[in-house]
mmCIF file of C-alpha atoms in Angstrom:
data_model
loop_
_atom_site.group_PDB
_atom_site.id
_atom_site.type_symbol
_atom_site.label_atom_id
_atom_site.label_comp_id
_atom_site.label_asym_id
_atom_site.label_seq_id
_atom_site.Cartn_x
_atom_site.Cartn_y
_atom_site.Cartn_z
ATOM 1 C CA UNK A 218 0.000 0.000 0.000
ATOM 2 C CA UNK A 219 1.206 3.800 -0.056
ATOM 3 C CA UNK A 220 0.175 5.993 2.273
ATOM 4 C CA UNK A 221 -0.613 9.314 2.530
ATOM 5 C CA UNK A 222 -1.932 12.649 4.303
ATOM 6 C CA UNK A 223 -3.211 15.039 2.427
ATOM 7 C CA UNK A 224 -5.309 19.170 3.262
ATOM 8 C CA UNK A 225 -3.472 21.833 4.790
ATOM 9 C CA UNK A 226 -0.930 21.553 7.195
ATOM 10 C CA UNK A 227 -2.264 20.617 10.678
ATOM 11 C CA UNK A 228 -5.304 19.342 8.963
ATOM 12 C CA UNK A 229 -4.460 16.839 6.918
ATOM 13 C CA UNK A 230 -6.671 12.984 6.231
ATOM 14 C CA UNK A 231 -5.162 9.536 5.828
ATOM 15 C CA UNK A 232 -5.424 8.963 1.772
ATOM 16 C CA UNK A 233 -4.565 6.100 -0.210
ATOM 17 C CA UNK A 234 -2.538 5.593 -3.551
ATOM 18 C CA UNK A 235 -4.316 2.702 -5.890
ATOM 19 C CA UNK A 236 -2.057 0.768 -8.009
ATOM 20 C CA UNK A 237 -4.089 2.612 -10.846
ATOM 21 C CA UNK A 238 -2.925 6.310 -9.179
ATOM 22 C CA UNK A 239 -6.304 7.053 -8.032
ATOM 23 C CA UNK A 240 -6.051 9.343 -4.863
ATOM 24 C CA UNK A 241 -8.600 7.302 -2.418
ATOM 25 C CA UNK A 242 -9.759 8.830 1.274
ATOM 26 C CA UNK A 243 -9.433 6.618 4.290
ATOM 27 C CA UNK A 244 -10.887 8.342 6.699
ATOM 28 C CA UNK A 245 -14.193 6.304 7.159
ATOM 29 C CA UNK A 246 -11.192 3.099 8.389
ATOM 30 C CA UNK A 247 -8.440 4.565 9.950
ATOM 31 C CA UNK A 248 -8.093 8.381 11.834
ATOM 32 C CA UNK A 249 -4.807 9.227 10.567
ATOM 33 C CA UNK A 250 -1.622 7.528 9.468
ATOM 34 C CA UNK A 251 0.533 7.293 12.389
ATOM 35 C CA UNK A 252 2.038 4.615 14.694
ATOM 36 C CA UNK A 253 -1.426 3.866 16.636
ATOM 37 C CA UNK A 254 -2.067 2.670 12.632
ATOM 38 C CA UNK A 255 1.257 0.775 12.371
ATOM 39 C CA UNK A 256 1.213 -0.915 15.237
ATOM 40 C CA UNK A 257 -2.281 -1.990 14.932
ATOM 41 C CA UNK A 258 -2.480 -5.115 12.445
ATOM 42 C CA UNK A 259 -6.107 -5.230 12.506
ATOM 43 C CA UNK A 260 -6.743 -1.359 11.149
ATOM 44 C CA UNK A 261 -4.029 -2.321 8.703
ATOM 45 C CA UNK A 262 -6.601 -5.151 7.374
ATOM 46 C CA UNK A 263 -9.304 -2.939 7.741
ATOM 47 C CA UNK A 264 -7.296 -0.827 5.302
ATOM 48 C CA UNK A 265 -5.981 -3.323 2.785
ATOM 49 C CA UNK A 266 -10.014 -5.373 3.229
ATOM 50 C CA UNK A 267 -11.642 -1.797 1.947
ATOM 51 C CA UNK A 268 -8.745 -1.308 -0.669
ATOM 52 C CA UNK A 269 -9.867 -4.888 -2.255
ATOM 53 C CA UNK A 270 -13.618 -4.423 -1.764
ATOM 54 C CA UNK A 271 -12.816 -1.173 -3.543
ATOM 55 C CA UNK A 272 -15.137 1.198 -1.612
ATOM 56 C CA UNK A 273 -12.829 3.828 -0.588
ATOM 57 C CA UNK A 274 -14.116 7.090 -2.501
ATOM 58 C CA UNK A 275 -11.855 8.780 -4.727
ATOM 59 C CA UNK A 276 -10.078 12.247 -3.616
ATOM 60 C CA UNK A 277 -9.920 15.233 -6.493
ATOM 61 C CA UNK A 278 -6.109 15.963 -6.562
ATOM 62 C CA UNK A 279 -6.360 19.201 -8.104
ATOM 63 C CA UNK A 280 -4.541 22.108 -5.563
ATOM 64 C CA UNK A 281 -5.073 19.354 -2.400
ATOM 65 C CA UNK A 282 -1.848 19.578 -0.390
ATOM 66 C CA UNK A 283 0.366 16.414 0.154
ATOM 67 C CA UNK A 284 1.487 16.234 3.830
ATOM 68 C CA UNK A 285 4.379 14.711 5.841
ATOM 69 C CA UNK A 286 2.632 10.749 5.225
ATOM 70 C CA UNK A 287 3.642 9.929 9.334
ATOM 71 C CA UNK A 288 1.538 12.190 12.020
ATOM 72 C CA UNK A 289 2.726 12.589 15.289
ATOM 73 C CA UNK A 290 6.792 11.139 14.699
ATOM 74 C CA UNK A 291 8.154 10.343 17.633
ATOM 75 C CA UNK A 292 11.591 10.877 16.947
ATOM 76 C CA UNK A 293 13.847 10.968 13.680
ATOM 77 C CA UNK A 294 17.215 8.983 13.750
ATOM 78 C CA UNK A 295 19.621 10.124 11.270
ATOM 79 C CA UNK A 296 22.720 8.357 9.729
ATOM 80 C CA UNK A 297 25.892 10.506 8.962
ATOM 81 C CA UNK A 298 28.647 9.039 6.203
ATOM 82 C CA UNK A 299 26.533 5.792 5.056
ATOM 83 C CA UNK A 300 27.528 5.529 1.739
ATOM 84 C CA UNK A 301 30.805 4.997 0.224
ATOM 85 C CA UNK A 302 30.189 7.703 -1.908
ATOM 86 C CA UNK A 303 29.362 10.682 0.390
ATOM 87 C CA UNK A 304 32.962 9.505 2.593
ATOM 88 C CA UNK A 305 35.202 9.472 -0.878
ATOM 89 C CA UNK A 306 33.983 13.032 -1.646
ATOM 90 C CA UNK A 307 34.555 14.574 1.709
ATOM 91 C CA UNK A 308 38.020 12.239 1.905
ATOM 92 C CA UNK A 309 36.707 10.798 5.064
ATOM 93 C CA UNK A 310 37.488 7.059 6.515
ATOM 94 C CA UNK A 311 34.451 5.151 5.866
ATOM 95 C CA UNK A 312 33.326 4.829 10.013
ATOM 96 C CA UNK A 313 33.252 1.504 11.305
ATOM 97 C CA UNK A 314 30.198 2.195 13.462
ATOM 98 C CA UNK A 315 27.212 3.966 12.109
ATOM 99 C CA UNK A 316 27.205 7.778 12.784
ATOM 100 C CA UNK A 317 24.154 8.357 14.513
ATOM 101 C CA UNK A 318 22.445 12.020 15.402
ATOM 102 C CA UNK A 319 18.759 12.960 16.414
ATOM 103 C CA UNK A 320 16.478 15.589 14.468
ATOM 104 C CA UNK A 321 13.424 16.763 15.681
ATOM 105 C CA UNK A 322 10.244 15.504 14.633
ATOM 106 C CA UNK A 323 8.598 19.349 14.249
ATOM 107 C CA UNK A 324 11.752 19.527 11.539
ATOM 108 C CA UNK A 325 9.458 17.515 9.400
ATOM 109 C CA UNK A 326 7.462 19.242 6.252
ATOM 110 C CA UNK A 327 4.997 18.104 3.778
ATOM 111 C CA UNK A 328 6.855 16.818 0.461
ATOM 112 C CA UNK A 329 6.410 20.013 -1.714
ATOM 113 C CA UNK A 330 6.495 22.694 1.032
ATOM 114 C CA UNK A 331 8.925 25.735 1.149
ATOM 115 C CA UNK A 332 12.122 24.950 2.671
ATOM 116 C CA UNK A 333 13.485 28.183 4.354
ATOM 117 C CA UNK A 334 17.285 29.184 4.343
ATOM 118 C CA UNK A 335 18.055 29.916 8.308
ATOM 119 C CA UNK A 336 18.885 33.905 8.888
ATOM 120 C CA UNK A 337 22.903 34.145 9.028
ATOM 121 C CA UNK A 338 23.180 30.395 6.669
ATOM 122 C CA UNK A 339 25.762 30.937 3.924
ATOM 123 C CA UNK A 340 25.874 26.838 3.389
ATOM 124 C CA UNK A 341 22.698 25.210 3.110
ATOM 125 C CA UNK A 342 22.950 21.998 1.318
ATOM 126 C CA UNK A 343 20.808 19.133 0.110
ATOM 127 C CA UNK A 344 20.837 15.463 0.897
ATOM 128 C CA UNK A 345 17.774 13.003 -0.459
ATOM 129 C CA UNK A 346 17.880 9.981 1.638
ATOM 130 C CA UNK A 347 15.441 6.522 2.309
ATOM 131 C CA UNK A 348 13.702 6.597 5.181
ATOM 132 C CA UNK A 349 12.855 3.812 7.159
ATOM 133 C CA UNK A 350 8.933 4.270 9.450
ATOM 134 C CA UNK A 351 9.377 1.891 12.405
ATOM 135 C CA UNK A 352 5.612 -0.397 12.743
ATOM 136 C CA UNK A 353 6.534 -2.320 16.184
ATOM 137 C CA UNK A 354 8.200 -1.731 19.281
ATOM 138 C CA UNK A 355 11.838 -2.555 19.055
ATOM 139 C CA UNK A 356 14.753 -2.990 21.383
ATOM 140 C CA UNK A 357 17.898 -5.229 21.182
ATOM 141 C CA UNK A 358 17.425 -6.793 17.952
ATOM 142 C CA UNK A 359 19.544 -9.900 17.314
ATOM 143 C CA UNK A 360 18.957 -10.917 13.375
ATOM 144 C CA UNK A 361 18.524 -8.797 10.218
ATOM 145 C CA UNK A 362 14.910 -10.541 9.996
ATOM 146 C CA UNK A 363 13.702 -9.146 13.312
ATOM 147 C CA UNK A 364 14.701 -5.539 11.888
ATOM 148 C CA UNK A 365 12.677 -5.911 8.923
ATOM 149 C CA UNK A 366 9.645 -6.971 10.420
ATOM 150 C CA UNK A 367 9.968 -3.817 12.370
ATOM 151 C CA UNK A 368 9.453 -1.875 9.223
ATOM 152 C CA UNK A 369 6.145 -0.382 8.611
ATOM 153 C CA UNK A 370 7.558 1.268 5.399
ATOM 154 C CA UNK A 371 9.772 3.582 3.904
ATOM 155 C CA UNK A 372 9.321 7.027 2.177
ATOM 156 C CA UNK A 373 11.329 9.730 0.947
ATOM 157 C CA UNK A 374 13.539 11.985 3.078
ATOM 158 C CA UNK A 375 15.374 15.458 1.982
ATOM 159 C CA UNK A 376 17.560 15.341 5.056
ATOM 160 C CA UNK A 377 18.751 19.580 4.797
ATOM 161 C CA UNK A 378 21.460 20.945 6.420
ATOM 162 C CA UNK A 379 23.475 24.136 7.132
ATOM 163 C CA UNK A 380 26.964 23.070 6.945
ATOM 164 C CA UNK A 381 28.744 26.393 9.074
ATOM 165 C CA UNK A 382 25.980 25.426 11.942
ATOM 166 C CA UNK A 383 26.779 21.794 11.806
ATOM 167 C CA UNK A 384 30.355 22.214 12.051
ATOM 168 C CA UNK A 385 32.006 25.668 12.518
ATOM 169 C CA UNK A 386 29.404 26.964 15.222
ATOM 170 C CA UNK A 387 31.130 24.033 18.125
ATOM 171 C CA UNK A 388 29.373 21.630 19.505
ATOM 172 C CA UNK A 389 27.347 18.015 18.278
ATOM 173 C CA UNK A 390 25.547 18.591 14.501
ATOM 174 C CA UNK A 391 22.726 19.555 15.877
ATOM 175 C CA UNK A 392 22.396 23.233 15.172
ATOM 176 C CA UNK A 393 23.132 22.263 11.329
ATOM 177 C CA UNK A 394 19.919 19.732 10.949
ATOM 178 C CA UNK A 395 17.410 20.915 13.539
ATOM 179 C CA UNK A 396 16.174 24.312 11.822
ATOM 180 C CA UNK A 397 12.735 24.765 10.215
ATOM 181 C CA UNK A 398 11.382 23.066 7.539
ATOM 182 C CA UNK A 399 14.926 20.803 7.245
ATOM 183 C CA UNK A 400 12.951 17.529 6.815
ATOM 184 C CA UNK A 401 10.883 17.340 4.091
ATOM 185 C CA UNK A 402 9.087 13.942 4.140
ATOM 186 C CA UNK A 403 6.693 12.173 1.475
ATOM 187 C CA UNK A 404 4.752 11.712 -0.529
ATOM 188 C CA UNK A 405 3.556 8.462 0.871
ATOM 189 C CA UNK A 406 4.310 5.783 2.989
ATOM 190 C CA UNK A 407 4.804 2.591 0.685
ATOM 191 C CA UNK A 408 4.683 -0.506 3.115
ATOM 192 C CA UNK A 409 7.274 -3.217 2.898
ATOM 193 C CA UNK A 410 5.609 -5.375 0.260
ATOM 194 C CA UNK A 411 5.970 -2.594 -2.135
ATOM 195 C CA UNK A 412 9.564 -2.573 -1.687
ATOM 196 C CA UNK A 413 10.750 -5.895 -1.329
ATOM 197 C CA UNK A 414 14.628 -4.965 -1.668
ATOM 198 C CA UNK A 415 15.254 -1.476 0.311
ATOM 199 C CA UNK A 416 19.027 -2.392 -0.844
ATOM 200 C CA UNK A 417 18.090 -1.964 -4.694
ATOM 201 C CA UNK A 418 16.838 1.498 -4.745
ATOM 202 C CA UNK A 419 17.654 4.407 -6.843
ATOM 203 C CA UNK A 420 18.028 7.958 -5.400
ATOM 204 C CA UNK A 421 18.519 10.996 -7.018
ATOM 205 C CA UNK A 422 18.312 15.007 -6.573
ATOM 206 C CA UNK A 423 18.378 18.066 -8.893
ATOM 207 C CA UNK A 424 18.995 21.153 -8.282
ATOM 208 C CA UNK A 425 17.427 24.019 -10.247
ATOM 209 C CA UNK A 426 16.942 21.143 -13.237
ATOM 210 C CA UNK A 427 20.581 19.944 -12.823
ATOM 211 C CA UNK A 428 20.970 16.191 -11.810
ATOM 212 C CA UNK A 429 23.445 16.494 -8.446
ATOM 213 C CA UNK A 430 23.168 12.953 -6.824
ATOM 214 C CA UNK A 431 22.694 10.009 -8.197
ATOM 215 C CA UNK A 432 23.224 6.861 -6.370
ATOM 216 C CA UNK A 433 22.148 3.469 -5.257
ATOM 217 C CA UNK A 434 21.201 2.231 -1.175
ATOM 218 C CA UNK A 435 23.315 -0.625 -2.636
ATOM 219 C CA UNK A 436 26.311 1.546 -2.298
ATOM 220 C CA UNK A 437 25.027 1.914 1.505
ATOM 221 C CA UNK A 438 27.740 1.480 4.033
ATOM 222 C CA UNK A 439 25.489 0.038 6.481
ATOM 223 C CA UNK A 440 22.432 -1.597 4.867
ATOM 224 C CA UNK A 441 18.849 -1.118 6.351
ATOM 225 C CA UNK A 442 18.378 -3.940 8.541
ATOM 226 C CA UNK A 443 21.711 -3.280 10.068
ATOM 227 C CA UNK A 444 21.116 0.286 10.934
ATOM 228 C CA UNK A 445 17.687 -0.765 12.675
ATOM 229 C CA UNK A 446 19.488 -3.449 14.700
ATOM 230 C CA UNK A 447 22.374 -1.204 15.543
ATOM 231 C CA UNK A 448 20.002 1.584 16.685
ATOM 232 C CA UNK A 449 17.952 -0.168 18.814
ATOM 233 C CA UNK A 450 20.952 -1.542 20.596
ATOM 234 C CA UNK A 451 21.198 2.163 22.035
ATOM 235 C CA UNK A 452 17.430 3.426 21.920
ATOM 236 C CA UNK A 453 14.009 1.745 22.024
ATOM 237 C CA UNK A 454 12.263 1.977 18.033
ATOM 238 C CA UNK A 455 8.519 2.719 18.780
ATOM 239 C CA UNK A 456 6.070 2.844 16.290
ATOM 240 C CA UNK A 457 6.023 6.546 14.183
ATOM 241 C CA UNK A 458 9.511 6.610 14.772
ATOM 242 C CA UNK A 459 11.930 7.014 11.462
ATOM 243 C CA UNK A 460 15.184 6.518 10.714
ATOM 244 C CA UNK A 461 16.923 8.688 8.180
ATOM 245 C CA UNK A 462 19.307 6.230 6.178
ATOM 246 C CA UNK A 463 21.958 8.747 5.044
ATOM 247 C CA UNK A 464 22.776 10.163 1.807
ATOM 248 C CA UNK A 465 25.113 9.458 -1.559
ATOM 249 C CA UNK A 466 27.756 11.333 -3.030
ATOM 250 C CA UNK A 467 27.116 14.905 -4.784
ATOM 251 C CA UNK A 468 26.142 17.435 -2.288
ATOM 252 C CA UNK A 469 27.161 20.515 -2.058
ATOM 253 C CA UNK A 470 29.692 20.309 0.868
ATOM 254 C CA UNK A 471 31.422 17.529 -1.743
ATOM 255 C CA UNK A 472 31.825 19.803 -4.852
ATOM 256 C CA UNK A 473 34.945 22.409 -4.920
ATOM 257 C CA UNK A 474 35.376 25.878 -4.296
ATOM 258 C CA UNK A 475 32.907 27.425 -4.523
ATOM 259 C CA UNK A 476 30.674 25.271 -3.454
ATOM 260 C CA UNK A 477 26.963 25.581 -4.645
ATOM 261 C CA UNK A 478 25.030 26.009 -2.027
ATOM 262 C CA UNK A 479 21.651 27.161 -2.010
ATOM 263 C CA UNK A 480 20.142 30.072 -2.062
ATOM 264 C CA UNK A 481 16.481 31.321 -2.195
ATOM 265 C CA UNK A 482 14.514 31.100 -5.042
ATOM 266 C CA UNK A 483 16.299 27.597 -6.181
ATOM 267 C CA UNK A 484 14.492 24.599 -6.620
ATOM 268 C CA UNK A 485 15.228 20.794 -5.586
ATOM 269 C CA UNK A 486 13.533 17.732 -6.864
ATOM 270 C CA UNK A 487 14.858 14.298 -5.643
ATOM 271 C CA UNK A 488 12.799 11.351 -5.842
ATOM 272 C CA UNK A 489 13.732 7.419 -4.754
ATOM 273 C CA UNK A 490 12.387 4.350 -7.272
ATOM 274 C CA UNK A 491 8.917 3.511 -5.628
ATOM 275 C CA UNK A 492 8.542 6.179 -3.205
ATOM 276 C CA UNK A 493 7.266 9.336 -5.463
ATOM 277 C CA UNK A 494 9.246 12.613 -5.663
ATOM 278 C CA UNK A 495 9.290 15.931 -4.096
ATOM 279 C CA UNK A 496 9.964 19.384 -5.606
ATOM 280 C CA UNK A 497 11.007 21.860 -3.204
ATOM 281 C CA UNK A 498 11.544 26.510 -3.133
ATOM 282 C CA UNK A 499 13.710 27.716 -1.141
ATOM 283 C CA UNK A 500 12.897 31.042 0.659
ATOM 284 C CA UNK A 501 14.965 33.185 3.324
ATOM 285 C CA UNK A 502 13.362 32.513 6.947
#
């Protein structure tokens, strides 16, 4: 299934995308799409019974919003330096843990929103990532199978970041990832049956029409199930929680002097094979 919330932000309805693109509303099953939902396996029939007896009603897409597709996140783990692509353009030693910092959840934006440039940023840069929604409670996970079933689904992350905040300003990253609108998430939610292989996917991100990443979670340092086992050997995974995945080479931080970094009035676009794509303006804050 994919997922979805859709009206304007703070107000938005679970939705449903058919496998012939009709826009279907789910509110008459399920109140919203959020980890009550994922950790519920009998609304999740209820969904997938009403998608089959096809009686959901169909939603007019015409100037309807598309929202974050998780309400109420608990928290967002994100993975620094996962692919061997991002650590060979900044000349870094590939870690032998996974890099692990939190953003917070009120970071998150609908798919198309404005992204704002922070007052005082002179390096805002772009990173398109997988994101992994966590369905079940999880803590101390022993196999890569346990991890998976953990998954509710994944969906499409533009993990932004202002480079001179995350590391020229002291301390952890945190005042380089945290600002406003630095997580836009969506379109939808596509549960794991509609991506059987998170390990085959394609990612990619333009910027102003020019391709600037392109890359494979193949080339991921530490694969998907790894990262959820490795996480919840230091946190508990609760349902609504996501995990940011990291990024591939060809951000701006990776390119030489001077480095293209962006500026208001530029647009992104990234998009991941099965999970939709977002087109972003930037605007000063």
């Amino acid at each position: 299934m994919k997922l979805l919330r859709v009206g304007p932000v703070g107000a938005e309805r679970p939705a449903l995308l058919d496998e012939e693109g009709a826009l279907r509303d789910l509110t008459s099953v399920v109140d919203d799409v959020d980890g009550r939902l994922f950790a519920d396996r009998a609304a999740l029939e209820r969904v997938r019974a009403a998608v089959g007896a096809r009686i959901l009603p169909v939603l007019d897409p015409t100037g309807l919003r598309t929202g974050p597709p998780v309400a109420r996140i608990g928290k967002i783990v994100c993975v620094g330096l996962n692919y061997h692509s991002h650590a060979a353009e900044l000349r870094v030693r590939v870690p032998s843990e996974p890099v692990l910092f939190l953003k917070a959840a009120d970071t998150v934006v609908g798919p198309d929103d404005t992204v704002l440039i922070p007052r005082g940023s002179e390096k805002t840069d772009w990173e398109v990532e997988l994101a992994v929604v966590i369905g079940r409670t999880a803590r101390y996970l022993d196999t890569d199978e346990e991890a998976l079933a953990a998954v509710a689904g994944y969906t499409l992350a533009h993990d932004v970041s202002e480079r001179a905040f995350q590391m020229e300003r002291g301390g952890q990253w945190d005042k380089g990832k945290n600002c406003e609108t630095f997580n836009p998430l969506g379109p939808w939610l596509a549960t794991p049956d509609e991506i059987p292989d998170p390990q085959s996917l394609r990612l990619r991100l333009w910027v102003n029409g020019t391709l600037k990443q392109d890359g494979t979670t193949a080339d991921q340092i530490f694969p998907v199930a790894e990262l959820i086992r490795y996480v919840s050997r230091f946190m508990t995974l609760h349902p609504g929680d996501i995990i940011n995945t990291g990024t591939p080479g060809g951000v701006a931080l990776g390119h030489p002097e001077p480095k293209p970094y962006l500026r208001a009035g530029d647009v992104v676009e990234l998009e991941i094979d099965g999970l939709g794509r977002q087109r972003q303006v930037l605007k000063e804050a």
